[in-house]
mmCIF file of C-alpha atoms in Angstrom:
data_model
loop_
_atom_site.group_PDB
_atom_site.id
_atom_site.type_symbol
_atom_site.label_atom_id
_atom_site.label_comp_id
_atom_site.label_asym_id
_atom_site.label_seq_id
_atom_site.Cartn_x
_atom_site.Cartn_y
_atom_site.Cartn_z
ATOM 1 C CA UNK A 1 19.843 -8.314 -11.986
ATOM 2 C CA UNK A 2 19.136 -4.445 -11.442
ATOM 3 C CA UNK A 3 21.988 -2.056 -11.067
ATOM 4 C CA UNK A 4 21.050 -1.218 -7.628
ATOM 5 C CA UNK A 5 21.001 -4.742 -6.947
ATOM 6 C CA UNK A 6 24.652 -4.990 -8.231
ATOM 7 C CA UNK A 7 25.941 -2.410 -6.097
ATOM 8 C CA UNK A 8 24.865 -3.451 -2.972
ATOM 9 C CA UNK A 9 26.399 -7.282 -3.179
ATOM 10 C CA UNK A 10 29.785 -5.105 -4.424
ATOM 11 C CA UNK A 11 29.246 -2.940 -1.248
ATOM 12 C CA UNK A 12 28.512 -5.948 1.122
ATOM 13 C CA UNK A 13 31.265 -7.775 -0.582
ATOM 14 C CA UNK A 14 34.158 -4.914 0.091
ATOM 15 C CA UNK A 15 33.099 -4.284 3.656
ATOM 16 C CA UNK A 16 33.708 -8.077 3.874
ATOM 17 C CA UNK A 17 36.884 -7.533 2.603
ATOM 18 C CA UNK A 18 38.197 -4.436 4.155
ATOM 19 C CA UNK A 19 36.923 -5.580 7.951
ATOM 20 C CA UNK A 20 38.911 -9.117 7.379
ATOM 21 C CA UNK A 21 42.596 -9.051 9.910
ATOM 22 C CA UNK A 22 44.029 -12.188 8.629
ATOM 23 C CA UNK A 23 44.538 -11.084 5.177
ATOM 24 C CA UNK A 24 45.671 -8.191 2.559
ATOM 25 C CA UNK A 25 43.819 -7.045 0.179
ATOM 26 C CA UNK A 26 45.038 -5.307 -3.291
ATOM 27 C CA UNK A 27 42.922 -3.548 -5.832
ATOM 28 C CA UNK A 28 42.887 -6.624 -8.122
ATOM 29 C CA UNK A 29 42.217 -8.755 -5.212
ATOM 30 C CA UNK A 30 38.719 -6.553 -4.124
ATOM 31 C CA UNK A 31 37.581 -6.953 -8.133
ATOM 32 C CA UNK A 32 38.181 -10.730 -8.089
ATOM 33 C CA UNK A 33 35.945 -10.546 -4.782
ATOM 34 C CA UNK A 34 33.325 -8.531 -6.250
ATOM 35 C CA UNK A 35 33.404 -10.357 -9.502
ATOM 36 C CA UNK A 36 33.267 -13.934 -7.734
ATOM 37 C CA UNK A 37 30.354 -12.564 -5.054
ATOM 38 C CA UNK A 38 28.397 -11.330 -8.528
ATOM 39 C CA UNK A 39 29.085 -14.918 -10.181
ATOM 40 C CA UNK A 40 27.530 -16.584 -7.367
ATOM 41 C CA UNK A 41 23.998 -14.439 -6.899
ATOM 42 C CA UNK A 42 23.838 -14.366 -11.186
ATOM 43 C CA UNK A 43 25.002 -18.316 -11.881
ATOM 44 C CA UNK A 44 27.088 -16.152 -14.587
ATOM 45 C CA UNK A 45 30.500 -14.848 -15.144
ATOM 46 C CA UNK A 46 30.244 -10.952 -14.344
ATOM 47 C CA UNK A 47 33.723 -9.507 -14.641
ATOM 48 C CA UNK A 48 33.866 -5.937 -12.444
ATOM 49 C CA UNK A 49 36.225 -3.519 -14.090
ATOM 50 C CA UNK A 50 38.668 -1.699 -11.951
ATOM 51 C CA UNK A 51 36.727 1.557 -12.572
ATOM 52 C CA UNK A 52 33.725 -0.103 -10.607
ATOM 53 C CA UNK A 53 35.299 -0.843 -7.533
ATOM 54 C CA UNK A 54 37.421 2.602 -7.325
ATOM 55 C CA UNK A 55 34.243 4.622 -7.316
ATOM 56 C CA UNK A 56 32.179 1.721 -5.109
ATOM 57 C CA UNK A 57 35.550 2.840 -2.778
ATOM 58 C CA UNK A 58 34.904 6.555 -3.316
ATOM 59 C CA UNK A 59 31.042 6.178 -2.455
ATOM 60 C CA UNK A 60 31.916 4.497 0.521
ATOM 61 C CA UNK A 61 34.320 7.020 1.956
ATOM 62 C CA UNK A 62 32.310 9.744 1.704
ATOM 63 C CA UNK A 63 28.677 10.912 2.853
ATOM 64 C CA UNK A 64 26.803 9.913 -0.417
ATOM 65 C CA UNK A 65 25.110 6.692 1.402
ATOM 66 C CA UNK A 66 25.867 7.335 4.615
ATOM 67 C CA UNK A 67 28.699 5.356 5.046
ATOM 68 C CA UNK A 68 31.859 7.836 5.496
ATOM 69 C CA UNK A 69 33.690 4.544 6.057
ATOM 70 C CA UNK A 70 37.606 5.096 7.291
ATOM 71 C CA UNK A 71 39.500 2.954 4.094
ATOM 72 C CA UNK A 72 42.706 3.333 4.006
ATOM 73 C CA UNK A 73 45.916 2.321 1.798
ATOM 74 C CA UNK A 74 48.502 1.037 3.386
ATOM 75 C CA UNK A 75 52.031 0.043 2.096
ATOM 76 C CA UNK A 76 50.757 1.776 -1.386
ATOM 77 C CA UNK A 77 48.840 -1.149 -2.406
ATOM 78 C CA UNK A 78 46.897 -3.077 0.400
ATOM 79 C CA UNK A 79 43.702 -1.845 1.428
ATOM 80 C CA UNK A 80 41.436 -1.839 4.705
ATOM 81 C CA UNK A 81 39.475 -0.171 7.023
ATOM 82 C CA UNK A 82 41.800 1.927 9.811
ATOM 83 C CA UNK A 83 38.770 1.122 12.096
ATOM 84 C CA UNK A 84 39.056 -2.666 12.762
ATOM 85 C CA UNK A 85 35.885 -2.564 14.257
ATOM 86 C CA UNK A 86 33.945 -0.595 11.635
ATOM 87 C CA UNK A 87 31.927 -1.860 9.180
ATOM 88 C CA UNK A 88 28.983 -0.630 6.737
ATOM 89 C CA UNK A 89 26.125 -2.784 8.934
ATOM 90 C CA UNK A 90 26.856 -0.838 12.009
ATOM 91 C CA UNK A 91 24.173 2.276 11.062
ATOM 92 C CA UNK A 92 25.187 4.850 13.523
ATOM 93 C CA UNK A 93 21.586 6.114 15.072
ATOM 94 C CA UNK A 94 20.598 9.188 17.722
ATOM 95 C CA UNK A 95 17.937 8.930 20.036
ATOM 96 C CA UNK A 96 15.677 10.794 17.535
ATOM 97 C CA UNK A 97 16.220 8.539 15.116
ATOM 98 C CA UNK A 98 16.015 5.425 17.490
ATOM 99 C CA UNK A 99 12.463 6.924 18.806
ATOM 100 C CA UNK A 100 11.389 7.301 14.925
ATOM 101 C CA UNK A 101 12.272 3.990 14.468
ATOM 102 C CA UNK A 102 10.361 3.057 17.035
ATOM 103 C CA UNK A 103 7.250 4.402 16.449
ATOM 104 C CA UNK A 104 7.641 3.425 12.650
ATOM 105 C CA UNK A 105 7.618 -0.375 14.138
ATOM 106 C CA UNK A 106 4.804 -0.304 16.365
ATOM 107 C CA UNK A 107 2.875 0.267 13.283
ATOM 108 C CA UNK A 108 4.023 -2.098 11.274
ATOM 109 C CA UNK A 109 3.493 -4.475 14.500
ATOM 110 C CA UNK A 110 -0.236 -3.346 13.625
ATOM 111 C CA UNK A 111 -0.449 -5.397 10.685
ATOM 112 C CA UNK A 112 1.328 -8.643 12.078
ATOM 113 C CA UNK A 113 -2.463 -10.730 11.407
ATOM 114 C CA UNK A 114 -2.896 -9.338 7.871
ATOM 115 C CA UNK A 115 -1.493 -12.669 5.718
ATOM 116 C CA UNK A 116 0.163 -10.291 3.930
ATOM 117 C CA UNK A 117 2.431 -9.175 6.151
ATOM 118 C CA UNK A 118 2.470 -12.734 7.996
ATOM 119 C CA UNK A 119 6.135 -13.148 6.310
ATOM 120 C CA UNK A 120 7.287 -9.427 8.102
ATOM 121 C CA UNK A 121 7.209 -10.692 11.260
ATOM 122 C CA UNK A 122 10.688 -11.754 11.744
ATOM 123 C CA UNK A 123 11.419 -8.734 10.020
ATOM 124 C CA UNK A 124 10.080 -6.349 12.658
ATOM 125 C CA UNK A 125 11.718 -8.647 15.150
ATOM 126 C CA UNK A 126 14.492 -8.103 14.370
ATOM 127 C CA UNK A 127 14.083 -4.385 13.705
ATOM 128 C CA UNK A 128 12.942 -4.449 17.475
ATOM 129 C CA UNK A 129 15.797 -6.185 18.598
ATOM 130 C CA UNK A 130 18.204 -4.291 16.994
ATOM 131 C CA UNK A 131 17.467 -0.974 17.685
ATOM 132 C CA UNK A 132 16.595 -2.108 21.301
ATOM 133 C CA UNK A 133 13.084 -1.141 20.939
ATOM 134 C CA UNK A 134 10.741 -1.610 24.227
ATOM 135 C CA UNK A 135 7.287 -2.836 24.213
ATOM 136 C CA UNK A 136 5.742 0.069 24.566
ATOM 137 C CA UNK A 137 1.757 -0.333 23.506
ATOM 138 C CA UNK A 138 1.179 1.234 20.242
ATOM 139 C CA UNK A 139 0.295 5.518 20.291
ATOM 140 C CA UNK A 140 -0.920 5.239 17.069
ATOM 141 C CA UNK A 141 -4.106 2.830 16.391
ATOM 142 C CA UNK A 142 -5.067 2.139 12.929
ATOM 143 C CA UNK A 143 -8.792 1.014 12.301
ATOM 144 C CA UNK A 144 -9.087 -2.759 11.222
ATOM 145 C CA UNK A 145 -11.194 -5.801 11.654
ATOM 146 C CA UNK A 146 -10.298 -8.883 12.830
ATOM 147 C CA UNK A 147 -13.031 -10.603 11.377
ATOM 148 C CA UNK A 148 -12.762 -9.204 7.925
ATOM 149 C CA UNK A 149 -13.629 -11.956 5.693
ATOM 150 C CA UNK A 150 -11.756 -12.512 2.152
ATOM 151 C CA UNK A 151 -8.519 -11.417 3.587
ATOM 152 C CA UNK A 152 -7.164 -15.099 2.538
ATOM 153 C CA UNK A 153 -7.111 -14.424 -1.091
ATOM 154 C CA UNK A 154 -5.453 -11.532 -0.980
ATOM 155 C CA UNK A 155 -2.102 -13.071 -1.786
ATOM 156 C CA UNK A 156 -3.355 -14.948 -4.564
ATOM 157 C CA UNK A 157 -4.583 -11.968 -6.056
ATOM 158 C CA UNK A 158 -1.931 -10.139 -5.688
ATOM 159 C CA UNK A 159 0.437 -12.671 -6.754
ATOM 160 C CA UNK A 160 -2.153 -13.045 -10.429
ATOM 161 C CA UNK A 161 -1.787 -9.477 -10.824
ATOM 162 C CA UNK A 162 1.869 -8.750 -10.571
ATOM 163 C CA UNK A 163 2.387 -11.970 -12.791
ATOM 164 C CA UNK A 164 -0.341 -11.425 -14.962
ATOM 165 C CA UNK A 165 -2.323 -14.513 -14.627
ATOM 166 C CA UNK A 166 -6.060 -14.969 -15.106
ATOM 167 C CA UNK A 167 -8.271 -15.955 -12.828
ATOM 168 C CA UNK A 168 -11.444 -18.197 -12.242
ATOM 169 C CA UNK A 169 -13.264 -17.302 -9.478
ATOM 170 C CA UNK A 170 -16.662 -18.911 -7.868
ATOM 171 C CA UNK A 171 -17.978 -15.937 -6.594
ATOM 172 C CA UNK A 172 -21.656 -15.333 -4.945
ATOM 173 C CA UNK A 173 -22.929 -11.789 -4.526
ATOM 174 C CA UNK A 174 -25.469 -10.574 -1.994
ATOM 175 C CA UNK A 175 -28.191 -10.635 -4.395
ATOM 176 C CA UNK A 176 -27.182 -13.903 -5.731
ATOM 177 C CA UNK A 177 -29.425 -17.316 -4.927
ATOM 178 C CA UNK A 178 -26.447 -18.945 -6.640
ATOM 179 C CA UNK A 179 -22.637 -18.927 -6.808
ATOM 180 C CA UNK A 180 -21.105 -17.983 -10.252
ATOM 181 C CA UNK A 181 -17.911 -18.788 -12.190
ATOM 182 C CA UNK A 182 -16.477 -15.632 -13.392
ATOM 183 C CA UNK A 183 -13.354 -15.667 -16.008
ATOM 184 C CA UNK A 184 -11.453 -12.486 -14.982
ATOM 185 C CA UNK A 185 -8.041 -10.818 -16.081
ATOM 186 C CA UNK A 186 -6.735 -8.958 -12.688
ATOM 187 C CA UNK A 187 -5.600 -5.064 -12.627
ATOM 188 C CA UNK A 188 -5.824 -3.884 -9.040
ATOM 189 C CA UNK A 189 -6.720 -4.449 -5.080
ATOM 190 C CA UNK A 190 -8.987 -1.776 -4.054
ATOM 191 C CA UNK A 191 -9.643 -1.203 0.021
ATOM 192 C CA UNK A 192 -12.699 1.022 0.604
ATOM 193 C CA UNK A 193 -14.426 1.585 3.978
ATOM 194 C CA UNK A 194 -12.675 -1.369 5.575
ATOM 195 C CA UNK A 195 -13.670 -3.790 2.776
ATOM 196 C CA UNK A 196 -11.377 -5.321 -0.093
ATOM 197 C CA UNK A 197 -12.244 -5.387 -3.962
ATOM 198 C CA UNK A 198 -11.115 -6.592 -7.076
ATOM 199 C CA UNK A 199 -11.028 -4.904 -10.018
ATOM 200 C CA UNK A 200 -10.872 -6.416 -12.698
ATOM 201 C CA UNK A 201 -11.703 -7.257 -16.220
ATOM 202 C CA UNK A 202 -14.236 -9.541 -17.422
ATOM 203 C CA UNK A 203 -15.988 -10.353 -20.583
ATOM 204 C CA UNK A 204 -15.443 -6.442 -21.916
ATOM 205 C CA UNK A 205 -15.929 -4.612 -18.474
ATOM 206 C CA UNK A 206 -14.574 -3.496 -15.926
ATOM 207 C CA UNK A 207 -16.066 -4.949 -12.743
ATOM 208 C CA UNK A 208 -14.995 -4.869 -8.725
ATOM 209 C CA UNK A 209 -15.765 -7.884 -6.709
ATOM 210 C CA UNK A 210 -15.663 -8.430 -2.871
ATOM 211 C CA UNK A 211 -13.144 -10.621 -1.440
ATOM 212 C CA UNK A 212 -15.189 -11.503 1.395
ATOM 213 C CA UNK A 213 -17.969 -12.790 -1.631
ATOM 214 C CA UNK A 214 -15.127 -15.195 -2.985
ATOM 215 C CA UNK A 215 -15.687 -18.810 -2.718
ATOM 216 C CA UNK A 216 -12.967 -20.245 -4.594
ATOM 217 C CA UNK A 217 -10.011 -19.083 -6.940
ATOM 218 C CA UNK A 218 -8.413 -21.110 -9.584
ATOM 219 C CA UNK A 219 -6.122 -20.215 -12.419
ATOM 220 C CA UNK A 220 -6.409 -20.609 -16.098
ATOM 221 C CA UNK A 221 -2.993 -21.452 -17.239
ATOM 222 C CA UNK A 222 -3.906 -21.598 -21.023
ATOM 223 C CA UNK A 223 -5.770 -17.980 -21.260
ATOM 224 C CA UNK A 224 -3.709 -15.204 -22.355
ATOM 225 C CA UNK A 225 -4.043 -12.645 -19.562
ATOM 226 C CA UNK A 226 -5.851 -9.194 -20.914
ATOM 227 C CA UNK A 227 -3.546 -6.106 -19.087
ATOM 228 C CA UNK A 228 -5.603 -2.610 -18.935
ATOM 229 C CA UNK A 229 -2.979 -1.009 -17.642
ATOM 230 C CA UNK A 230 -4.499 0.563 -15.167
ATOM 231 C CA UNK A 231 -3.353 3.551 -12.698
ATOM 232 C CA UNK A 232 -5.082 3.401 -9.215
ATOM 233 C CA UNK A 233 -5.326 6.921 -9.277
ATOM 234 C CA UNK A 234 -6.418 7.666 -12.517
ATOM 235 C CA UNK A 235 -9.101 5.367 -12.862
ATOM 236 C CA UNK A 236 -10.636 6.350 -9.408
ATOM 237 C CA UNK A 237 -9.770 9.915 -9.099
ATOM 238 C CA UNK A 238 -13.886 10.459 -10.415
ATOM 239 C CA UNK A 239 -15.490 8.563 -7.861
ATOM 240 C CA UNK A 240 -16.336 7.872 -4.178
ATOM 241 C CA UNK A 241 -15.633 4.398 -3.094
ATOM 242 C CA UNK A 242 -14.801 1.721 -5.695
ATOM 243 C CA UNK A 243 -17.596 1.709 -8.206
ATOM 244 C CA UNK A 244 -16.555 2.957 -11.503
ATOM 245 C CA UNK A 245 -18.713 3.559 -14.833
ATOM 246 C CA UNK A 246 -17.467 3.383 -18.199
ATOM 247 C CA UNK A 247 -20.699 5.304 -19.449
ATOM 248 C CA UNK A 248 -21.238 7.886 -16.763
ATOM 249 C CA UNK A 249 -19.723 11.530 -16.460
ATOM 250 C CA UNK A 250 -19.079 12.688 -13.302
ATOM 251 C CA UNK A 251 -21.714 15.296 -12.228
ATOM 252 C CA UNK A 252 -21.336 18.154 -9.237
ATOM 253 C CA UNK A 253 -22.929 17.604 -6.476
ATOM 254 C CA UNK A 254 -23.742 20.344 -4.544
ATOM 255 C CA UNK A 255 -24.976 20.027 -1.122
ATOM 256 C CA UNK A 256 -25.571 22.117 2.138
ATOM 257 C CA UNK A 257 -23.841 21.305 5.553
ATOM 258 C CA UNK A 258 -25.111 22.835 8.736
ATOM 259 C CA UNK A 259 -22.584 24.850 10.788
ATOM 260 C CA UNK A 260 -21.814 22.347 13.484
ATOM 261 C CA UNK A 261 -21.096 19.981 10.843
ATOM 262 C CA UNK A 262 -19.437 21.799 8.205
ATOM 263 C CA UNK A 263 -15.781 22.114 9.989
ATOM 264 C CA UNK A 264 -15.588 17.948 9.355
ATOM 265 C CA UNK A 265 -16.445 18.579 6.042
ATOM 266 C CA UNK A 266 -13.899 21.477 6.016
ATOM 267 C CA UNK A 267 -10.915 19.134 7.286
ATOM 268 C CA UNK A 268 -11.557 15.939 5.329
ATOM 269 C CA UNK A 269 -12.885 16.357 2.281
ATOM 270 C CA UNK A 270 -15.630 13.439 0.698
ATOM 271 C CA UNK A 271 -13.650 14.046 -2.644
ATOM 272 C CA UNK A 272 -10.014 15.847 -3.839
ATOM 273 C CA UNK A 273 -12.412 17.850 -6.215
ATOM 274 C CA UNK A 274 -14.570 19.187 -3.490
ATOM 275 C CA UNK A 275 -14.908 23.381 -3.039
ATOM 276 C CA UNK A 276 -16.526 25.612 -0.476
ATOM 277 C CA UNK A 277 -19.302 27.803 -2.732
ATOM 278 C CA UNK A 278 -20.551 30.012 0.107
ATOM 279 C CA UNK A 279 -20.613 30.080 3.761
ATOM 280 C CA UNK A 280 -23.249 31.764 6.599
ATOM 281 C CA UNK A 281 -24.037 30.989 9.579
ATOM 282 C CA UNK A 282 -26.084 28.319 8.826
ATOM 283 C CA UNK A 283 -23.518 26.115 7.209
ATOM 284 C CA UNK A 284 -21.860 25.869 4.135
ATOM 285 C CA UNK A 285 -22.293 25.227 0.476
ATOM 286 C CA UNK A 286 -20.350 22.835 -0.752
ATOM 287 C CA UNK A 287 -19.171 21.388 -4.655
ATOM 288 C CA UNK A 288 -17.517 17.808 -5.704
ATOM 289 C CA UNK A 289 -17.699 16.401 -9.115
ATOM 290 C CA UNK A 290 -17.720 12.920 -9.310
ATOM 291 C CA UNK A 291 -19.835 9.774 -10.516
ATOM 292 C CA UNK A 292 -22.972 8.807 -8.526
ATOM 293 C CA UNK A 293 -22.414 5.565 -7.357
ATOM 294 C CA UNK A 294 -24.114 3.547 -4.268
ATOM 295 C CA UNK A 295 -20.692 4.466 -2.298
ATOM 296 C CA UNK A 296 -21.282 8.298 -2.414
ATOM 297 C CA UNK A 297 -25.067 7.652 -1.530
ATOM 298 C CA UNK A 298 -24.476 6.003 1.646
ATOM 299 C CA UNK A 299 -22.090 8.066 2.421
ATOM 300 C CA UNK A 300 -24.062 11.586 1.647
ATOM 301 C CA UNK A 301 -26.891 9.294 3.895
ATOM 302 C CA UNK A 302 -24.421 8.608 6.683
ATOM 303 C CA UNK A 303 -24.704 12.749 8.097
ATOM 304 C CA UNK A 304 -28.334 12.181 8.559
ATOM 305 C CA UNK A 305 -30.290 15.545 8.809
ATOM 306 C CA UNK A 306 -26.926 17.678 9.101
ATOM 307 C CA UNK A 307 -26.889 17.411 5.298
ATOM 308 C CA UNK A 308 -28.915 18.444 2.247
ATOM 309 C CA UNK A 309 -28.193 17.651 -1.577
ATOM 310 C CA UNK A 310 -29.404 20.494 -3.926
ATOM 311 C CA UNK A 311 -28.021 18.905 -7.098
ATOM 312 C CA UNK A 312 -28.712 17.296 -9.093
ATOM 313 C CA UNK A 313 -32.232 16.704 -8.967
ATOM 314 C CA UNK A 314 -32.972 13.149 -9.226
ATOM 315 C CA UNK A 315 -29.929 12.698 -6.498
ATOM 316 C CA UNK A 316 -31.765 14.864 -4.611
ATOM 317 C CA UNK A 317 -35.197 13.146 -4.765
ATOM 318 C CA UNK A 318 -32.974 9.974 -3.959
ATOM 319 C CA UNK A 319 -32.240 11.021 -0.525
ATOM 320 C CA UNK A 320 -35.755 12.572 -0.111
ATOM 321 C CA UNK A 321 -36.986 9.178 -0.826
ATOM 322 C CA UNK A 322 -34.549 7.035 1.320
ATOM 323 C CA UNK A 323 -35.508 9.455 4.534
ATOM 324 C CA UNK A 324 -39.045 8.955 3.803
ATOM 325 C CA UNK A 325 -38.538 5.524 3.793
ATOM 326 C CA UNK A 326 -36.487 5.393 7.253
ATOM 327 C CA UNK A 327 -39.142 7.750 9.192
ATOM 328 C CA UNK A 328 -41.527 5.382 7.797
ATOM 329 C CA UNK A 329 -39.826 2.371 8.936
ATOM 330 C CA UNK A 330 -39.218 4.039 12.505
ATOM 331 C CA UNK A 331 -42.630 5.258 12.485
ATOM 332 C CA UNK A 332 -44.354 1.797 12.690
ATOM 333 C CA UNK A 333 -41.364 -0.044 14.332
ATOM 334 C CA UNK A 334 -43.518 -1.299 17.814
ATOM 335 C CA UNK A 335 -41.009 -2.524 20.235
ATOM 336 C CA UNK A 336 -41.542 -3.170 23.764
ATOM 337 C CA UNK A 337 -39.774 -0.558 26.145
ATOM 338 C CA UNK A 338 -37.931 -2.648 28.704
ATOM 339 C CA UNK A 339 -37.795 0.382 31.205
ATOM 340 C CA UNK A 340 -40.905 0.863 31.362
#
C-alpha cells in the first residue's frame, strides 16, 4: 500500500478518534488505532511508531492540508478536538469555491453516457448534493456523439493496457470484404476528430485501429504481452491525427492562408510546430513540420479554396488533384432543382 495511501486511513482514523465524546484517548491509545485501522485495509500487522502519529497530529493542526484542526491535550495526556463538532470531512468552502465546484460538475455531468465514466455517477451525485449544487443547464458544452460506435470496448482496452494483457481482436476495416483476427499487444487509446483508436503493436508494427471497426475482443492468456513503452506525447508530437510512420521523416509544410482565414489559423494552430513565415495583406505564410498522413490531408482539404500548399511538391499536386477531382464531380452532378 502507497505511503499516501497510509496516511490518509491514519488521518481518517485520528479524526475518528479525536471527534469520539464517550471516550479518552492517550498517545498510545491513537497508535493502537492507527495500527489496528492499517491491519485491517493490509490483512497484515503494521505497527505505527509514536513518531508517525505525533507529526500525522502536527500536519493536522496546522495549514499544510488544509485542515488547521483545533486538537487539544487535556489533563497532560488525553487528547481531542476542543471543537466537538469539528472534524477533517467538514471542508470549509466560500461561494467562489462552491461556484467552481459547480461548474467543475456540470462537466463532468457531460460525460455521464460515456461507459467509462458510467461508475462516476454516484460520484457527481453526491458532489452535487453536497455542495448543494442546483441544476443549472450546463455553460460549458463539450462536442460528443451519441452515436459514436466502439465506445463499448473502451474499458476492455483500457483495462488490457494498464494490465498488460494481449489482445485478439476480429476487426473489419472499411476496405475490408472480410473480418480479420489480429494478435495485438496494447500501448495506448488515441481520440482524434471525435473517433477512438488503438494503438498498438502487432506482428513488428505499430498499427492504430478504430474502435467503431471492432467486432469482437478476446484475450490470450498464454501470450507474453510485448510493452513499447510508449509516451502519448512523444510518439505523436510529429503528426496530425493518429497515423504514425516508422519510416517517414516529418517534412514542412508550407502553405498560404488568405487574410479572412488566417486569424483561425493564428489562434489554433494545425500543429505545436507550426510558425508564421510572412504576412501581407493577402494572408499569411505559414510552416509545420510533421509526417504526411491521410489526417493532415483532409484536414489541409477541409479550408477549401481559403488555403494553398506550396510544399512540398507532390503534397501539393495532391491537393491540386483532389480539387480537380471535386469540380469534376460537381461539374456533372445533374440534380433536379426542386424550386424551380
Amino acid at each position: 500500500m502507497s505511503s499516501n495511501k497510509n496516511a490518509l486511513i491514519r488521518y481518517k482514523t485520528l479524526d475518528k478518534c479525536l471527534k469520539n465524546k464517550y471516550r479518552k484517548y492517550t498517545l498510545e491509545d491513537l497508535i493502537d488505532e492507527c495500527s489496528e485501522a492499517l491491519f485491517e485495509f493490509e490483512g497484515k500487522e503494521s505497527y505505527v511508531s509514536r513518531r508517525t502519529v505525533q507529526l500525522d497530529l502536527q500536519n493536522m493542526r496546522s495549514e499544510k492540508f488544509g485542515y488547521e484542526a483545533p486538537i487539544e491535550v487535556y489533563e497532560r495526556k488525553y487528547y481531542r478536538y476542543s471543537d466537538p463538532e469539528y472534524s477533517i470531512h467538514n471542508i470549509s468552502v466560500n461561494e467562489s469555491d462552491l461556484k467552481a465546484m459547480n461548474n467543475a460538475i456540470q462537466i463532468l455531468k457531460q460525460f455521464k453516457d460515456f461507459s467509462m465514466f458510467k461508475e462516476m455517477n454516484g460520484v457527481i451525485q453526491k458532489l452535487e448534493d453536497s455542495i448543494h449544487s442546483t441544476s443549472q443547464k450546463s455553460i460549458i458544452h463539450l462536442d460528443k456523439n451519441e452515436q459514436l460506435k466502439g465506445l463499448e470496448h473502451i474499458d476492455i482496452l483500457y483495462e488490457s493496457i494498464a494490465g498488460k494483457k494481449v489482445l485478439n481482436i476480429l476487426y473489419r476495416s472499411f476496405t475490408a470484404r472480410e473480418s480479420s483476427s489480429y494478435i495485438v499487444h496494447p500501448q495506448l487509446l488515441k481520440e482524434f476528430n471525435n473517433r477512438w483508436f488503438l494503438i498498438c503493436f502487432h506482428k513488428g508494427k505499430m498499427y492504430n485501429l478504430a474502435l467503431d471497426r471492432m467486432e469482437k475482443i478476446g484475450h490470450e492468456e498464454n501470450l507474453p504481452y510485448i510493452d513499447k513503452d510508449l509516451d502519448g506525447d512523444e510518439y505523436f508530437k510529429d503528426i496530425v491525427g493518429v497515423t504514425v510512420s516508422d519510416a517517414m521523416a516529418p517534412r514542412n509544410i508550407i502553405f498560404f492562408v488568405d487574410a479572412s482565414n488566417s486569424p483561425y489559423i493564428k489562434t489554433k494552430p494545425l500543429h505545436k510546430s507550426q510558425e508564421i513565415i510572412s504576412e501581407t495583406e493577402e494572408g499569411t505564410l505559414f510552416k509545420i513540420c510533421v509526417q504526411i498522413n491521410y489526417e493532415l490531408e483532409r484536414l489541409l482539404l477541409g479550408f477549401g479554396d481559403s488555403l494553398i500548399v506550396h510544399q512540398p511538391r507532390r503534397l501539393r499536386l495532391r491537393m491540386q488533384e483532389k480539387f480537380k477531382m471535386g469540380f469534376t464531380n460537381y461539374k456533372n452532378l445533374e440534380i433536379p432543382d426542386e424550386n424551380g
